[in-house]
mmCIF file of C-alpha atoms in Angstrom:
data_model
loop_
_atom_site.group_PDB
_atom_site.id
_atom_site.type_symbol
_atom_site.label_atom_id
_atom_site.label_comp_id
_atom_site.label_asym_id
_atom_site.label_seq_id
_atom_site.Cartn_x
_atom_site.Cartn_y
_atom_site.Cartn_z
ATOM 1 C CA MET A 1 -21.379 -14.182 43.567
ATOM 2 C CA GLN A 2 -19.944 -17.574 42.767
ATOM 3 C CA LYS A 3 -17.140 -18.639 45.022
ATOM 4 C CA SER A 4 -15.292 -19.654 41.579
ATOM 5 C CA ILE A 5 -15.582 -16.189 40.459
ATOM 6 C CA ARG A 6 -14.666 -14.697 43.630
ATOM 7 C CA VAL A 7 -11.155 -16.928 43.706
ATOM 8 C CA ARG A 8 -10.531 -16.027 39.965
ATOM 9 C CA LEU A 9 -11.052 -12.032 40.935
ATOM 10 C CA SER A 10 -9.136 -12.400 43.989
ATOM 11 C CA SER A 11 -6.288 -14.245 42.114
ATOM 12 C CA LEU A 12 -6.404 -11.508 39.530
ATOM 13 C CA MET A 13 -5.521 -8.853 41.921
ATOM 14 C CA PHE A 14 -2.903 -10.616 43.766
ATOM 15 C CA LEU A 15 -1.134 -11.230 40.706
ATOM 16 C CA GLU A 16 -1.723 -7.557 39.228
ATOM 17 C CA TYR A 17 -0.154 -6.237 42.416
ATOM 18 C CA PHE A 18 2.552 -8.654 42.844
ATOM 19 C CA ILE A 19 4.009 -7.975 39.306
ATOM 20 C CA TRP A 20 4.305 -4.177 40.050
ATOM 21 C CA GLY A 21 5.611 -4.953 43.484
ATOM 22 C CA SER A 22 8.249 -6.955 42.149
ATOM 23 C CA TRP A 23 10.329 -4.722 40.343
ATOM 24 C CA TYR A 24 8.953 -1.177 41.412
ATOM 25 C CA VAL A 25 10.193 -0.806 44.667
ATOM 26 C CA THR A 26 13.738 -1.920 44.281
ATOM 27 C CA MET A 27 14.353 -0.235 40.819
ATOM 28 C CA GLY A 28 16.340 2.664 42.011
ATOM 29 C CA THR A 29 18.645 0.105 44.158
ATOM 30 C CA TYR A 30 18.943 -2.028 40.828
ATOM 31 C CA LEU A 31 19.907 1.100 38.684
ATOM 32 C CA PHE A 32 22.532 2.433 41.140
ATOM 33 C CA THR A 33 24.026 -1.160 41.734
ATOM 34 C CA ASN A 34 23.954 -2.486 37.992
ATOM 35 C CA PHE A 35 24.024 0.765 36.027
ATOM 36 C CA LYS A 36 25.929 3.138 38.221
ATOM 37 C CA ALA A 37 22.978 5.324 37.265
ATOM 38 C CA ASP A 38 22.716 8.861 39.153
ATOM 39 C CA ALA A 39 19.847 10.240 40.975
ATOM 40 C CA ILE A 40 18.418 12.128 37.674
ATOM 41 C CA GLN A 41 18.421 8.811 35.860
ATOM 42 C CA VAL A 42 16.427 6.955 38.706
ATOM 43 C CA GLY A 43 13.956 9.684 38.606
ATOM 44 C CA SER A 44 13.355 9.808 35.038
ATOM 45 C CA SER A 45 13.148 5.696 35.104
ATOM 46 C CA TYR A 46 10.296 6.260 37.408
ATOM 47 C CA ALA A 47 8.704 9.021 35.491
ATOM 48 C CA ASN A 48 7.973 6.570 33.129
ATOM 49 C CA LEU A 49 5.164 5.181 34.975
ATOM 50 C CA SER A 50 3.599 8.406 35.309
ATOM 51 C CA ILE A 51 3.686 9.085 31.458
ATOM 52 C CA ALA A 52 2.154 5.914 30.909
ATOM 53 C CA ALA A 53 -0.599 6.952 33.446
ATOM 54 C CA ILE A 54 -1.355 9.817 31.259
ATOM 55 C CA ILE A 55 -1.438 8.005 28.123
ATOM 56 C CA SER A 56 -3.464 4.713 29.472
ATOM 57 C CA PRO A 57 -6.938 6.141 30.276
ATOM 58 C CA PHE A 58 -7.136 7.107 26.432
ATOM 59 C CA PHE A 59 -6.066 3.613 25.396
ATOM 60 C CA VAL A 60 -8.817 2.008 27.636
ATOM 61 C CA GLY A 61 -11.509 4.564 26.780
ATOM 62 C CA LEU A 62 -10.851 4.671 22.750
ATOM 63 C CA ILE A 63 -10.140 1.119 22.168
ATOM 64 C CA ALA A 64 -10.281 -1.467 25.063
ATOM 65 C CA ASP A 65 -13.645 -0.125 26.101
ATOM 66 C CA ARG A 66 -15.047 0.053 22.695
ATOM 67 C CA PHE A 67 -13.725 -3.145 20.440
ATOM 68 C CA PHE A 68 -12.321 -5.857 22.592
ATOM 69 C CA ALA A 69 -13.526 -8.262 25.648
ATOM 70 C CA ALA A 70 -11.526 -6.686 28.381
ATOM 71 C CA GLN A 71 -10.264 -9.927 29.738
ATOM 72 C CA LYS A 72 -8.680 -10.476 26.337
ATOM 73 C CA VAL A 73 -7.005 -7.024 26.259
ATOM 74 C CA LEU A 74 -5.720 -7.941 29.703
ATOM 75 C CA GLY A 75 -4.271 -11.284 28.638
ATOM 76 C CA VAL A 76 -2.515 -9.608 25.512
ATOM 77 C CA LEU A 77 -1.204 -6.810 27.462
ATOM 78 C CA HIS A 78 0.422 -9.193 30.142
ATOM 79 C CA LEU A 79 1.816 -11.193 27.769
ATOM 80 C CA MET A 80 3.546 -8.549 25.844
ATOM 81 C CA GLY A 81 4.669 -7.295 29.394
ATOM 82 C CA ALA A 82 6.268 -10.602 30.211
ATOM 83 C CA ILE A 83 8.470 -10.440 27.493
ATOM 84 C CA THR A 84 9.425 -7.097 27.880
ATOM 85 C CA LEU A 85 10.333 -7.596 31.338
ATOM 86 C CA TYR A 86 12.289 -10.340 30.326
ATOM 87 C CA PHE A 87 14.355 -8.503 27.769
ATOM 88 C CA ILE A 88 14.781 -5.614 30.737
ATOM 89 C CA SER A 89 16.513 -8.037 32.644
ATOM 90 C CA THR A 90 19.268 -8.928 30.065
ATOM 91 C CA LEU A 91 20.263 -5.313 29.325
ATOM 92 C CA SER A 92 23.604 -3.606 30.184
ATOM 93 C CA ASP A 93 23.247 -0.074 29.279
ATOM 94 C CA PHE A 94 20.962 2.476 30.840
ATOM 95 C CA SER A 95 19.520 4.147 27.738
ATOM 96 C CA SER A 96 18.105 0.678 26.552
ATOM 97 C CA PHE A 97 16.664 0.219 29.875
ATOM 98 C CA TRP A 98 14.874 3.475 30.077
ATOM 99 C CA TRP A 99 13.051 2.816 26.658
ATOM 100 C CA LEU A 100 12.048 -0.682 27.660
ATOM 101 C CA ILE A 101 10.751 0.434 31.002
ATOM 102 C CA LEU A 102 8.550 3.000 29.150
ATOM 103 C CA LEU A 103 7.357 0.301 27.101
ATOM 104 C CA TYR A 104 6.572 -1.798 29.781
ATOM 105 C CA THR A 105 4.880 0.703 31.788
ATOM 106 C CA LEU A 106 2.652 1.530 28.794
ATOM 107 C CA LEU A 107 1.696 -2.272 28.619
ATOM 108 C CA TYR A 108 1.084 -2.280 32.174
ATOM 109 C CA MET A 109 -0.979 0.757 33.350
ATOM 110 C CA PRO A 110 -3.920 -0.073 31.121
ATOM 111 C CA THR A 111 -4.239 -3.130 32.921
ATOM 112 C CA MET A 112 -5.146 -1.541 36.215
ATOM 113 C CA ALA A 113 -8.344 -0.075 34.967
ATOM 114 C CA LEU A 114 -9.084 -3.300 32.915
ATOM 115 C CA SER A 115 -8.763 -5.365 36.216
ATOM 116 C CA ASN A 116 -11.086 -3.028 37.972
ATOM 117 C CA SER A 117 -13.482 -3.114 35.113
ATOM 118 C CA ILE A 118 -13.588 -7.008 35.032
ATOM 119 C CA SER A 119 -14.112 -7.122 38.579
ATOM 120 C CA PHE A 120 -16.858 -4.715 38.806
ATOM 121 C CA SER A 121 -18.696 -6.198 35.931
ATOM 122 C CA GLN A 122 -19.161 -9.315 38.240
ATOM 123 C CA LEU A 123 -20.438 -7.513 41.405
ATOM 124 C CA LYS A 124 -23.878 -6.934 42.517
ATOM 125 C CA ASP A 125 -23.006 -4.541 45.106
ATOM 126 C CA PRO A 126 -19.499 -3.066 44.526
ATOM 127 C CA GLY A 127 -19.428 -0.806 47.609
ATOM 128 C CA LYS A 128 -19.631 -4.218 49.818
ATOM 129 C CA GLU A 129 -17.964 -6.682 47.692
ATOM 130 C CA PHE A 130 -15.064 -5.049 45.655
ATOM 131 C CA PRO A 131 -12.955 -3.807 49.096
ATOM 132 C CA SER A 132 -12.863 -7.899 49.995
ATOM 133 C CA ILE A 133 -11.283 -8.437 46.394
ATOM 134 C CA ARG A 134 -9.187 -5.461 46.023
ATOM 135 C CA VAL A 135 -7.460 -6.240 49.385
ATOM 136 C CA PHE A 136 -5.625 -9.186 47.684
ATOM 137 C CA GLY A 137 -3.969 -6.765 45.530
ATOM 138 C CA THR A 138 -2.151 -5.250 48.723
ATOM 139 C CA VAL A 139 -1.566 -8.754 49.766
ATOM 140 C CA GLY A 140 0.143 -9.391 46.531
ATOM 141 C CA TRP A 141 2.327 -6.416 46.702
ATOM 142 C CA ILE A 142 3.511 -7.554 50.650
ATOM 143 C CA VAL A 143 3.874 -10.837 49.351
ATOM 144 C CA ALA A 144 6.381 -9.523 46.415
ATOM 145 C CA GLY A 145 8.270 -7.469 48.799
ATOM 146 C CA LEU A 146 8.904 -10.342 51.391
ATOM 147 C CA LEU A 147 9.878 -12.805 48.623
ATOM 148 C CA ILE A 148 12.417 -10.041 47.288
ATOM 149 C CA GLY A 149 13.770 -9.404 50.524
ATOM 150 C CA PHE A 150 14.103 -13.024 51.912
ATOM 151 C CA LEU A 151 15.851 -14.317 48.378
ATOM 152 C CA GLY A 152 18.172 -11.224 49.062
ATOM 153 C CA VAL A 153 17.808 -10.149 45.471
ATOM 154 C CA GLU A 154 17.171 -6.301 45.493
ATOM 155 C CA SER A 155 19.674 -5.427 42.911
ATOM 156 C CA SER A 156 19.543 -8.643 40.972
ATOM 157 C CA VAL A 157 18.003 -9.148 37.514
ATOM 158 C CA LEU A 158 15.803 -11.751 39.342
ATOM 159 C CA THR A 159 13.426 -9.055 40.505
ATOM 160 C CA PHE A 160 12.418 -8.299 36.625
ATOM 161 C CA ARG A 161 12.469 -12.074 35.994
ATOM 162 C CA ILE A 162 10.248 -12.819 38.811
ATOM 163 C CA ALA A 163 7.931 -10.155 37.438
ATOM 164 C CA ALA A 164 8.038 -11.723 34.051
ATOM 165 C CA GLY A 165 6.993 -14.946 35.114
ATOM 166 C CA SER A 166 4.303 -13.708 36.885
ATOM 167 C CA SER A 167 2.928 -11.441 34.086
ATOM 168 C CA LEU A 168 3.385 -14.814 31.856
ATOM 169 C CA LEU A 169 1.236 -16.331 34.436
ATOM 170 C CA LEU A 170 -1.437 -13.762 34.490
ATOM 171 C CA GLY A 171 -1.557 -13.536 30.780
ATOM 172 C CA VAL A 172 -2.519 -16.920 30.338
ATOM 173 C CA PHE A 173 -4.903 -16.847 33.220
ATOM 174 C CA SER A 174 -6.557 -13.584 32.020
ATOM 175 C CA PHE A 175 -8.216 -15.831 29.120
ATOM 176 C CA PHE A 176 -9.964 -17.832 31.940
ATOM 177 C CA LEU A 177 -11.462 -14.708 33.590
ATOM 178 C CA PRO A 178 -15.276 -13.699 33.570
ATOM 179 C CA ASP A 179 -16.148 -12.854 30.259
ATOM 180 C CA THR A 180 -16.393 -8.738 29.754
ATOM 181 C CA PRO A 181 -17.413 -7.701 26.467
ATOM 182 C CA ALA A 182 -17.019 -4.168 24.670
ATOM 183 C CA LYS A 183 -19.309 -1.763 25.827
ATOM 184 C CA LYS A 184 -21.648 -1.396 23.156
ATOM 185 C CA ASN A 185 -23.263 1.896 24.330
ATOM 186 C CA ALA A 186 -20.084 3.605 25.058
ATOM 187 C CA ASP A 187 -20.269 7.487 24.990
ATOM 188 C CA ASN A 188 -18.497 8.457 21.968
ATOM 189 C CA ARG A 189 -18.280 12.419 22.535
ATOM 190 C CA LEU A 190 -14.618 13.550 22.742
ATOM 191 C CA SER A 191 -15.302 15.367 26.146
ATOM 192 C CA ALA A 192 -16.333 12.034 27.698
ATOM 193 C CA ILE A 193 -13.744 9.943 26.250
ATOM 194 C CA LEU A 194 -10.811 12.581 27.365
ATOM 195 C CA GLY A 195 -13.183 13.086 31.074
ATOM 196 C CA LEU A 196 -13.549 16.797 30.162
ATOM 197 C CA ASP A 197 -16.976 16.725 31.481
ATOM 198 C CA ALA A 198 -15.319 16.733 34.942
ATOM 199 C CA LEU A 199 -13.931 20.161 34.459
ATOM 200 C CA VAL A 200 -17.232 21.847 35.747
ATOM 201 C CA LEU A 201 -16.062 21.193 39.364
ATOM 202 C CA PHE A 202 -13.487 23.771 38.938
ATOM 203 C CA LYS A 203 -16.053 26.050 39.603
ATOM 204 C CA ASN A 204 -15.978 25.228 43.174
ATOM 205 C CA ARG A 205 -12.838 26.889 45.010
ATOM 206 C CA SER A 206 -12.255 23.893 47.498
ATOM 207 C CA PHE A 207 -12.114 21.477 44.596
ATOM 208 C CA ALA A 208 -9.671 23.696 42.782
ATOM 209 C CA VAL A 209 -7.429 23.776 45.554
ATOM 210 C CA PHE A 210 -7.877 20.187 46.183
ATOM 211 C CA PHE A 211 -6.875 19.377 42.716
ATOM 212 C CA ILE A 212 -3.657 21.575 42.733
ATOM 213 C CA SER A 213 -2.857 20.257 46.102
ATOM 214 C CA SER A 214 -2.877 16.721 44.826
ATOM 215 C CA ILE A 215 -0.357 17.604 42.229
ATOM 216 C CA ALA A 216 1.632 19.059 44.750
ATOM 217 C CA ILE A 217 2.026 16.670 47.295
ATOM 218 C CA CYS A 218 2.783 13.832 44.672
ATOM 219 C CA ILE A 219 6.391 15.703 44.485
ATOM 220 C CA PRO A 220 7.463 14.455 48.084
ATOM 221 C CA LEU A 221 5.670 11.216 47.280
ATOM 222 C CA SER A 222 7.901 10.828 44.566
ATOM 223 C CA PHE A 223 10.970 11.055 46.836
ATOM 224 C CA TYR A 224 9.532 7.953 48.910
ATOM 225 C CA TYR A 225 8.819 5.791 45.818
ATOM 226 C CA SER A 226 11.877 6.675 44.101
ATOM 227 C CA PHE A 227 14.583 6.452 46.847
ATOM 228 C CA THR A 228 13.469 4.903 49.926
ATOM 229 C CA ASN A 229 14.891 1.510 49.210
ATOM 230 C CA SER A 230 18.383 2.943 47.948
ATOM 231 C CA PHE A 231 18.466 4.917 51.096
ATOM 232 C CA LEU A 232 17.791 2.065 53.199
ATOM 233 C CA ASN A 233 20.282 -0.112 51.647
ATOM 234 C CA ASP A 234 22.724 2.421 51.676
ATOM 235 C CA ILE A 235 22.677 3.124 55.434
ATOM 236 C CA GLY A 236 22.644 -0.792 56.166
ATOM 237 C CA VAL A 237 19.276 -1.656 56.712
ATOM 238 C CA SER A 238 18.857 -5.450 55.988
ATOM 239 C CA ASN A 239 16.034 -7.173 54.120
ATOM 240 C CA THR A 240 14.890 -3.689 52.992
ATOM 241 C CA ALA A 241 12.029 -4.669 50.597
ATOM 242 C CA GLY A 242 10.733 -6.869 53.386
ATOM 243 C CA LYS A 243 10.831 -4.122 55.988
ATOM 244 C CA MET A 244 8.948 -1.668 53.327
ATOM 245 C CA THR A 245 6.041 -4.065 53.269
ATOM 246 C CA LEU A 246 5.134 -2.644 56.847
ATOM 247 C CA GLY A 247 4.021 0.468 54.585
ATOM 248 C CA GLN A 248 1.539 -1.695 52.833
ATOM 249 C CA ALA A 249 0.364 -3.327 56.068
ATOM 250 C CA SER A 250 -0.377 0.066 57.766
ATOM 251 C CA GLU A 251 -2.118 1.038 54.480
ATOM 252 C CA PHE A 252 -4.343 -1.930 54.860
ATOM 253 C CA PHE A 253 -5.142 -1.015 58.685
ATOM 254 C CA PHE A 254 -6.011 2.716 57.946
ATOM 255 C CA MET A 255 -8.011 1.665 54.948
ATOM 256 C CA LEU A 256 -10.437 -0.099 57.318
ATOM 257 C CA ALA A 257 -10.576 2.651 59.720
ATOM 258 C CA ILE A 258 -11.167 5.471 57.105
ATOM 259 C CA PRO A 259 -14.983 5.365 57.167
ATOM 260 C CA PHE A 260 -15.082 5.756 61.044
ATOM 261 C CA LEU A 261 -12.370 8.495 61.164
ATOM 262 C CA PHE A 262 -13.912 10.200 58.131
ATOM 263 C CA ARG A 263 -17.162 10.749 60.049
ATOM 264 C CA GLY A 264 -15.640 12.205 63.043
ATOM 265 C CA LEU A 265 -12.876 14.488 61.440
ATOM 266 C CA GLY A 266 -14.440 15.485 58.287
ATOM 267 C CA VAL A 267 -12.569 16.164 54.925
ATOM 268 C CA LYS A 268 -10.460 19.150 55.836
ATOM 269 C CA LYS A 269 -9.046 17.460 58.889
ATOM 270 C CA MET A 270 -8.383 14.046 57.201
ATOM 271 C CA LEU A 271 -6.684 15.714 54.291
ATOM 272 C CA LEU A 272 -4.364 17.953 56.421
ATOM 273 C CA ILE A 273 -3.411 14.923 58.610
ATOM 274 C CA GLY A 274 -2.607 13.388 55.554
ATOM 275 C CA ILE A 275 -0.307 15.910 54.331
ATOM 276 C CA ALA A 276 1.363 16.511 57.720
ATOM 277 C CA ALA A 277 2.097 12.797 58.079
ATOM 278 C CA TRP A 278 4.326 13.240 55.178
ATOM 279 C CA ILE A 279 6.355 16.027 56.976
ATOM 280 C CA VAL A 280 6.893 13.594 59.954
ATOM 281 C CA ARG A 281 7.682 10.749 57.820
ATOM 282 C CA TYR A 282 10.748 12.349 56.033
ATOM 283 C CA LEU A 283 11.881 14.246 59.270
ATOM 284 C CA LEU A 284 12.104 10.884 60.703
ATOM 285 C CA PHE A 285 13.984 9.253 57.599
ATOM 286 C CA ALA A 286 16.102 12.646 57.793
ATOM 287 C CA TYR A 287 17.187 11.769 61.644
ATOM 288 C CA GLY A 288 16.861 8.048 61.751
ATOM 289 C CA ASN A 289 19.774 5.586 61.397
ATOM 290 C CA VAL A 290 20.480 1.684 62.013
ATOM 291 C CA GLY A 291 21.505 2.434 65.493
ATOM 292 C CA ALA A 292 19.752 3.803 68.438
ATOM 293 C CA ASN A 293 17.152 5.401 66.243
ATOM 294 C CA MET A 294 16.360 2.626 64.177
ATOM 295 C CA TRP A 295 12.597 2.954 65.389
ATOM 296 C CA MET A 296 12.655 6.319 63.386
ATOM 297 C CA LEU A 297 12.947 4.682 60.193
ATOM 298 C CA TYR A 298 10.275 1.671 60.989
ATOM 299 C CA ALA A 299 7.873 4.626 62.138
ATOM 300 C CA GLY A 300 8.650 6.709 58.908
ATOM 301 C CA ILE A 301 7.743 3.276 56.639
ATOM 302 C CA MET A 302 4.730 2.589 58.867
ATOM 303 C CA LEU A 303 3.340 6.065 58.411
ATOM 304 C CA HIS A 304 2.447 5.025 54.677
ATOM 305 C CA GLY A 305 -1.047 4.086 55.940
ATOM 306 C CA ILE A 306 -1.816 7.807 56.855
ATOM 307 C CA CYS A 307 0.351 9.374 54.343
ATOM 308 C CA TYR A 308 -1.397 7.663 51.577
ATOM 309 C CA ASP A 309 -4.781 6.730 52.729
ATOM 310 C CA PHE A 310 -5.820 9.713 54.535
ATOM 311 C CA PHE A 311 -5.029 12.106 51.686
ATOM 312 C CA PHE A 312 -5.603 9.885 48.460
ATOM 313 C CA VAL A 313 -8.157 7.630 49.537
ATOM 314 C CA THR A 314 -10.325 10.449 51.386
ATOM 315 C CA GLY A 315 -9.568 12.571 48.353
ATOM 316 C CA GLN A 316 -11.154 9.879 46.293
ATOM 317 C CA ILE A 317 -14.295 9.830 48.492
ATOM 318 C CA TYR A 318 -14.235 13.782 48.275
ATOM 319 C CA THR A 319 -14.242 13.781 44.633
ATOM 320 C CA ASP A 320 -16.865 11.312 44.248
ATOM 321 C CA ALA A 321 -19.268 13.130 46.618
ATOM 322 C CA LYS A 322 -18.521 16.236 44.703
ATOM 323 C CA ALA A 323 -18.994 15.360 41.316
ATOM 324 C CA GLY A 324 -22.177 13.383 41.739
ATOM 325 C CA PRO A 325 -23.568 10.520 39.408
ATOM 326 C CA ALA A 326 -23.184 12.492 36.212
ATOM 327 C CA VAL A 327 -19.450 12.853 35.972
ATOM 328 C CA LYS A 328 -18.443 10.550 38.406
ATOM 329 C CA ASN A 329 -16.076 8.448 36.282
ATOM 330 C CA ALA A 330 -14.796 11.777 34.467
ATOM 331 C CA ALA A 331 -13.930 13.246 38.032
ATOM 332 C CA GLN A 332 -12.009 10.173 39.390
ATOM 333 C CA GLY A 333 -10.010 9.735 35.932
ATOM 334 C CA LEU A 334 -9.085 13.638 36.435
ATOM 335 C CA ILE A 335 -8.085 12.751 39.989
ATOM 336 C CA THR A 336 -5.837 10.070 38.768
ATOM 337 C CA PHE A 337 -4.555 11.965 35.743
ATOM 338 C CA ALA A 338 -3.336 14.711 38.349
ATOM 339 C CA THR A 339 -1.652 12.229 40.857
ATOM 340 C CA TYR A 340 -0.265 9.412 39.171
ATOM 341 C CA GLY A 341 0.182 11.219 35.814
ATOM 342 C CA VAL A 342 1.060 14.932 36.262
ATOM 343 C CA GLY A 343 1.996 14.863 39.916
ATOM 344 C CA MET A 344 4.300 12.100 39.746
ATOM 345 C CA LEU A 345 5.914 12.871 36.543
ATOM 346 C CA ILE A 346 6.818 16.295 38.261
ATOM 347 C CA GLY A 347 7.709 14.564 41.307
ATOM 348 C CA SER A 348 10.042 11.968 39.796
ATOM 349 C CA TYR A 349 12.073 14.521 38.004
ATOM 350 C CA VAL A 350 12.405 16.979 40.802
ATOM 351 C CA SER A 351 13.256 14.179 43.259
ATOM 352 C CA GLY A 352 15.925 13.225 40.930
ATOM 353 C CA PHE A 353 17.443 16.471 40.452
ATOM 354 C CA ILE A 354 17.464 17.392 44.250
ATOM 355 C CA THR A 355 18.760 14.060 45.320
ATOM 356 C CA GLU A 356 21.564 14.212 42.846
ATOM 357 C CA SER A 357 22.318 17.736 43.929
ATOM 358 C CA HIS A 358 23.251 16.208 47.390
ATOM 359 C CA SER A 359 25.779 13.775 46.132
ATOM 360 C CA THR A 360 29.487 13.637 45.983
ATOM 361 C CA THR A 361 31.596 11.135 44.032
ATOM 362 C CA ILE A 362 35.157 10.199 45.157
ATOM 363 C CA ASN A 363 37.019 7.467 43.303
ATOM 364 C CA ASN A 364 33.892 6.655 41.249
ATOM 365 C CA GLU A 365 31.951 5.815 44.271
ATOM 366 C CA THR A 366 28.865 8.020 44.678
ATOM 367 C CA SER A 367 27.596 8.966 48.050
ATOM 368 C CA TYR A 368 24.425 10.693 49.193
ATOM 369 C CA GLN A 369 23.933 13.344 51.837
ATOM 370 C CA TRP A 370 20.467 11.556 52.823
ATOM 371 C CA GLN A 371 19.672 13.985 55.750
ATOM 372 C CA GLN A 372 19.785 16.938 53.457
ATOM 373 C CA VAL A 373 17.702 14.855 50.766
ATOM 374 C CA TRP A 374 15.008 13.954 53.177
ATOM 375 C CA LEU A 375 14.454 17.356 54.470
ATOM 376 C CA MET A 376 13.626 18.892 51.179
ATOM 377 C CA PRO A 377 10.730 16.662 50.608
ATOM 378 C CA ALA A 378 9.587 17.666 54.143
ATOM 379 C CA LEU A 379 9.759 21.390 53.199
ATOM 380 C CA ILE A 380 7.309 20.756 50.150
ATOM 381 C CA ALA A 381 5.096 19.245 51.765
ATOM 382 C CA GLY A 382 5.390 21.982 54.613
ATOM 383 C CA ALA A 383 4.481 24.236 51.948
ATOM 384 C CA VAL A 384 1.680 22.207 50.629
ATOM 385 C CA LEU A 385 0.053 21.720 54.128
ATOM 386 C CA PHE A 386 0.392 25.749 54.625
ATOM 387 C CA ALA A 387 -1.440 26.627 51.489
ATOM 388 C CA PHE A 388 -4.046 23.946 51.648
ATOM 389 C CA ALA A 389 -5.007 25.101 55.652
ATOM 390 C CA ILE A 390 -5.762 28.565 54.091
ATOM 391 C CA PHE A 391 -7.421 28.076 50.858
ATOM 392 C CA PHE A 392 -9.371 24.883 51.253
ATOM 393 C CA LYS A 393 -12.998 25.925 52.899
ATOM 394 C CA ASP A 394 -14.836 22.619 52.866
ATOM 395 C CA LYS A 395 -15.366 21.642 56.519
ATOM 396 C CA LEU A 396 -18.020 18.806 56.140
ATOM 397 C CA LYS A 397 -18.017 15.759 58.367
ATOM 398 C CA ALA A 398 -19.681 12.916 56.442
ATOM 399 C CA VAL A 399 -20.255 11.813 52.949
ATOM 400 C CA GLU A 400 -23.891 12.509 53.271
ATOM 401 C CA GLN A 401 -23.065 16.114 54.123
ATOM 402 C CA ILE A 402 -20.858 16.474 51.340
ATOM 403 C CA LYS A 403 -23.293 15.228 48.652
ATOM 404 C CA ASN A 404 -26.316 17.875 50.194
#
């Protein structure tokens, strides 16, 4: 690959995830502070990303892949996103905010698939080359968190304006990315567009259990994304956005370790460890504090690598191997639909209702019983762990064994 192309693709990934990390992590804190929103409203705001995740594959499959060059669609979406993000920063009522966040996520979510498509089109060996490019997305998310935390603007409109400026930059930059023309021979069958070909995988009991568990584990996952930043700010942790980037650093480390751990532990143990890590994380949050138990908060954040990579990345590998070449893409789309779509949608609302049920309001000031809040996702993850351990039967130790 030419060095100039590698630099452009790496920059694409950096900006793609820098934009997301600029506003997503701190949105709950922003809503609590500026709109006096309740936890249900915060949860519903985060749910918009899941609604967009459900819809975006149809947009990419029906329009972007078939009629337009990917880099041009990417550029237009990010330019429109920049305008939307700026207007979001000017709002003073929650109702308008909710609708514009929905609009923005509908514009943003397709860009993730388009970014991957543009990158893969330039790679001769995606298995070797893509990780070294995609890792700049993780770097972008970390830099965004460090910047927001360093500037001390977690509850400021600047989070959205920084994201807007970055989206404007990427929108213009997209038109200078390598040309990725529309697919002339795209499969026009409705079942292919909707990813229904992958439904054949449900004939396998273990895959069906994995699919249901993927949805269920997103309920405790949603608590982390929606309320961790608000929780840490509420109990007095400084530079919260910056400290939360330790989770992405952990994710980066375990991403590199997964191929080695996978061979030794096998599918089931990796997935079980991933689920168990969510239980441990929320217990650490429940009993951690800014005083003597501050280490528990750090440990809970840094468990993100195990929580996310051991279940979701291992699950993607497992799905890829189970599906085989014929329905590989449809199967990955199905799992994305289950997790970022259905699972996170349910989880965002459930986390909002549960968090709000543990709140008290005195003199128009709302406080949350965070220990009780965090014990709830720990219990949910425990139930998922128990069911998964009983019903998931695959005990294969390597990708090659799964394929056989």
